[in-house]
PDB file of C-alpha atoms in Angstrom:
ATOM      1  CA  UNK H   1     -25.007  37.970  -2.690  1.00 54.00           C
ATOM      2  CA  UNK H   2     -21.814  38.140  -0.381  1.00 56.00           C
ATOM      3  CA  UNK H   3     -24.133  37.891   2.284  1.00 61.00           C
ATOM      4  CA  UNK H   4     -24.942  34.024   1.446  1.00 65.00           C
ATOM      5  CA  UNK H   5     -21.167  32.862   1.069  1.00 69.00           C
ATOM      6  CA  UNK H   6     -20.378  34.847   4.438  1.00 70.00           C
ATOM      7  CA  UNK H   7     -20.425  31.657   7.332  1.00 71.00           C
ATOM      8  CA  UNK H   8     -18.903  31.516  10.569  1.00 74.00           C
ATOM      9  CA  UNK H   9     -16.949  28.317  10.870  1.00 70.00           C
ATOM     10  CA  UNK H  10     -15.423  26.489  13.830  1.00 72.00           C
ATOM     11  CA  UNK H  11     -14.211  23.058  13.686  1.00 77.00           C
ATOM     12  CA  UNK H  12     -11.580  20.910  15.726  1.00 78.00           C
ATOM     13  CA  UNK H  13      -8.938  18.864  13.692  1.00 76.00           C
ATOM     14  CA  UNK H  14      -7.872  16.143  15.698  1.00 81.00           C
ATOM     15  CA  UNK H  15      -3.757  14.985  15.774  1.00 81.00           C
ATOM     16  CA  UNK H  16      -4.909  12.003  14.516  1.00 86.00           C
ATOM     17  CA  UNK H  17      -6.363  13.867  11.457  1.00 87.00           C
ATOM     18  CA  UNK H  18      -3.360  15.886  10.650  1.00 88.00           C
ATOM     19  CA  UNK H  19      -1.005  12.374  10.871  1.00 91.00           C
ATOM     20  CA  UNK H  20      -3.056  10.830   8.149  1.00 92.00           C
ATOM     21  CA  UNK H  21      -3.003  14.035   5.715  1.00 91.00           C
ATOM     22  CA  UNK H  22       1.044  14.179   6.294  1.00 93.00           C
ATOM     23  CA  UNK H  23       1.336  10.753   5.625  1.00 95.00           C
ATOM     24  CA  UNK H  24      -0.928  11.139   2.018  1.00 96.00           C
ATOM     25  CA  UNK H  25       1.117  14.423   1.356  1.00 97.00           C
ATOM     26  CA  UNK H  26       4.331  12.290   1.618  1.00 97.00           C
ATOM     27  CA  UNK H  27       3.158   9.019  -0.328  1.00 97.00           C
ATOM     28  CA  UNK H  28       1.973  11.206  -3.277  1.00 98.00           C
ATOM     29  CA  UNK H  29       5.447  12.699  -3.596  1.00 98.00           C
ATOM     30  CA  UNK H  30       7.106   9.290  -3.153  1.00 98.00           C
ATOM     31  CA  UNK H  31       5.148   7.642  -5.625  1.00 98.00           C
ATOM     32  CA  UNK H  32       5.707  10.752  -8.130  1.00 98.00           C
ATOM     33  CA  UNK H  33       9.318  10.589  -7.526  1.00 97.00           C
ATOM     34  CA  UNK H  34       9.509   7.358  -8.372  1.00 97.00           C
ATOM     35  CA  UNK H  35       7.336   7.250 -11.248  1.00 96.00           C
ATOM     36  CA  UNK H  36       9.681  10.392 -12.382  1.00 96.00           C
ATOM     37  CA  UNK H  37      12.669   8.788 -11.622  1.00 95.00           C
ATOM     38  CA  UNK H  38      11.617   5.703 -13.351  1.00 95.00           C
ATOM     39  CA  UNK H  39      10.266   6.856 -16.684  1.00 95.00           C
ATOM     40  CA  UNK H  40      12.865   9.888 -17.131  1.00 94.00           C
ATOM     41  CA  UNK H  41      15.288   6.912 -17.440  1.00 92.00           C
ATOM     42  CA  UNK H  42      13.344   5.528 -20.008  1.00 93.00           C
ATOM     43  CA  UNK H  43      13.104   8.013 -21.731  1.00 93.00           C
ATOM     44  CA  UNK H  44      16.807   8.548 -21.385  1.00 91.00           C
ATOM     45  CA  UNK H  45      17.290   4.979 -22.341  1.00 91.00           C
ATOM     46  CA  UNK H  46      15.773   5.150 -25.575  1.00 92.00           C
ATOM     47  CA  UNK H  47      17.279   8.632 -26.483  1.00 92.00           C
ATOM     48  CA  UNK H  48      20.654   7.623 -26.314  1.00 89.00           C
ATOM     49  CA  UNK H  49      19.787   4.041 -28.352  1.00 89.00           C
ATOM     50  CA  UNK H  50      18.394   6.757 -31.463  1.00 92.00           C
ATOM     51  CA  UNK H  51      21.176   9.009 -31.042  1.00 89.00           C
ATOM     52  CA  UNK H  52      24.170   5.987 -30.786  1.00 87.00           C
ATOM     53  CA  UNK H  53      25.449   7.299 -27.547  1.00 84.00           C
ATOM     54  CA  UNK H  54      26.711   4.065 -25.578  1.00 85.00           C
ATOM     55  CA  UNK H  55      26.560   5.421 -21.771  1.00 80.00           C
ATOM     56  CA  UNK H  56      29.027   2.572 -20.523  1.00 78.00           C
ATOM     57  CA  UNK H  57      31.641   3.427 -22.709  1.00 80.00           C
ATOM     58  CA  UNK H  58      33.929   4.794 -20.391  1.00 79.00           C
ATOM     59  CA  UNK H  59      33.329   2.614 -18.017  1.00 79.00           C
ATOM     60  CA  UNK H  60      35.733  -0.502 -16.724  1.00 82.00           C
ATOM     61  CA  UNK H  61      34.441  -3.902 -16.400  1.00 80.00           C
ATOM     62  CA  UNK H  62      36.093  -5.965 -13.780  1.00 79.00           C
ATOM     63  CA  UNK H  63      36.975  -9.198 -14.518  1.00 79.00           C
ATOM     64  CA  UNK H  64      35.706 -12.544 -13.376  1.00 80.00           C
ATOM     65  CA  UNK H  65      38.439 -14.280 -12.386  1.00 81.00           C
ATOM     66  CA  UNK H  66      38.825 -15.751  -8.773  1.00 81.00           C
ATOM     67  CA  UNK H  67      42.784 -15.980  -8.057  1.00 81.00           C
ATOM     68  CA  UNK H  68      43.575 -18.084  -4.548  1.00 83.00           C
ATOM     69  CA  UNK H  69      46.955 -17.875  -3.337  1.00 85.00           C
ATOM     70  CA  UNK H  70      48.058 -20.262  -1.057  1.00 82.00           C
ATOM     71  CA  UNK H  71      51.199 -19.994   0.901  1.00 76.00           C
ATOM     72  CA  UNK H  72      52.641 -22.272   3.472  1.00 64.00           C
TER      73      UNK H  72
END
């Protein structure tokens, strides 16, 4: 039986090949980043909103007020 899965195999992988397969490798862990990224805060989102934790509470809000001096 181990005599049927035993082959010899050469191949050739072009440059061009290997480009294209490091390109997929790196868009699949973009796009899972940012579908992690996205729906972890989600997720955070709506935990804090059932627990009543306010995540800009301790944060300062800057005013809107536009003040022009103008001096001779």
């Amino acid at each position: 039986m181990l005599t049927l899965l035993n082959l010899n195999v050469a191949g050739y992988i072009d440059p061009s090949v290997m480009t294209y397969a490091i390109q997929a490798i790196a868009g699949v862990i973009i796009a899972v980043g940012a579908f992690l990224g996205i729906y972890l805060r989600k997720a955070k989102k709506k935990l804090n909103n059932k627990l009543g934790i306010d995540e800009n509470r301790n944060k300062e809000v800057e005013t809107d007020d536009i003040v022009i001096n103008e001096s001779k």
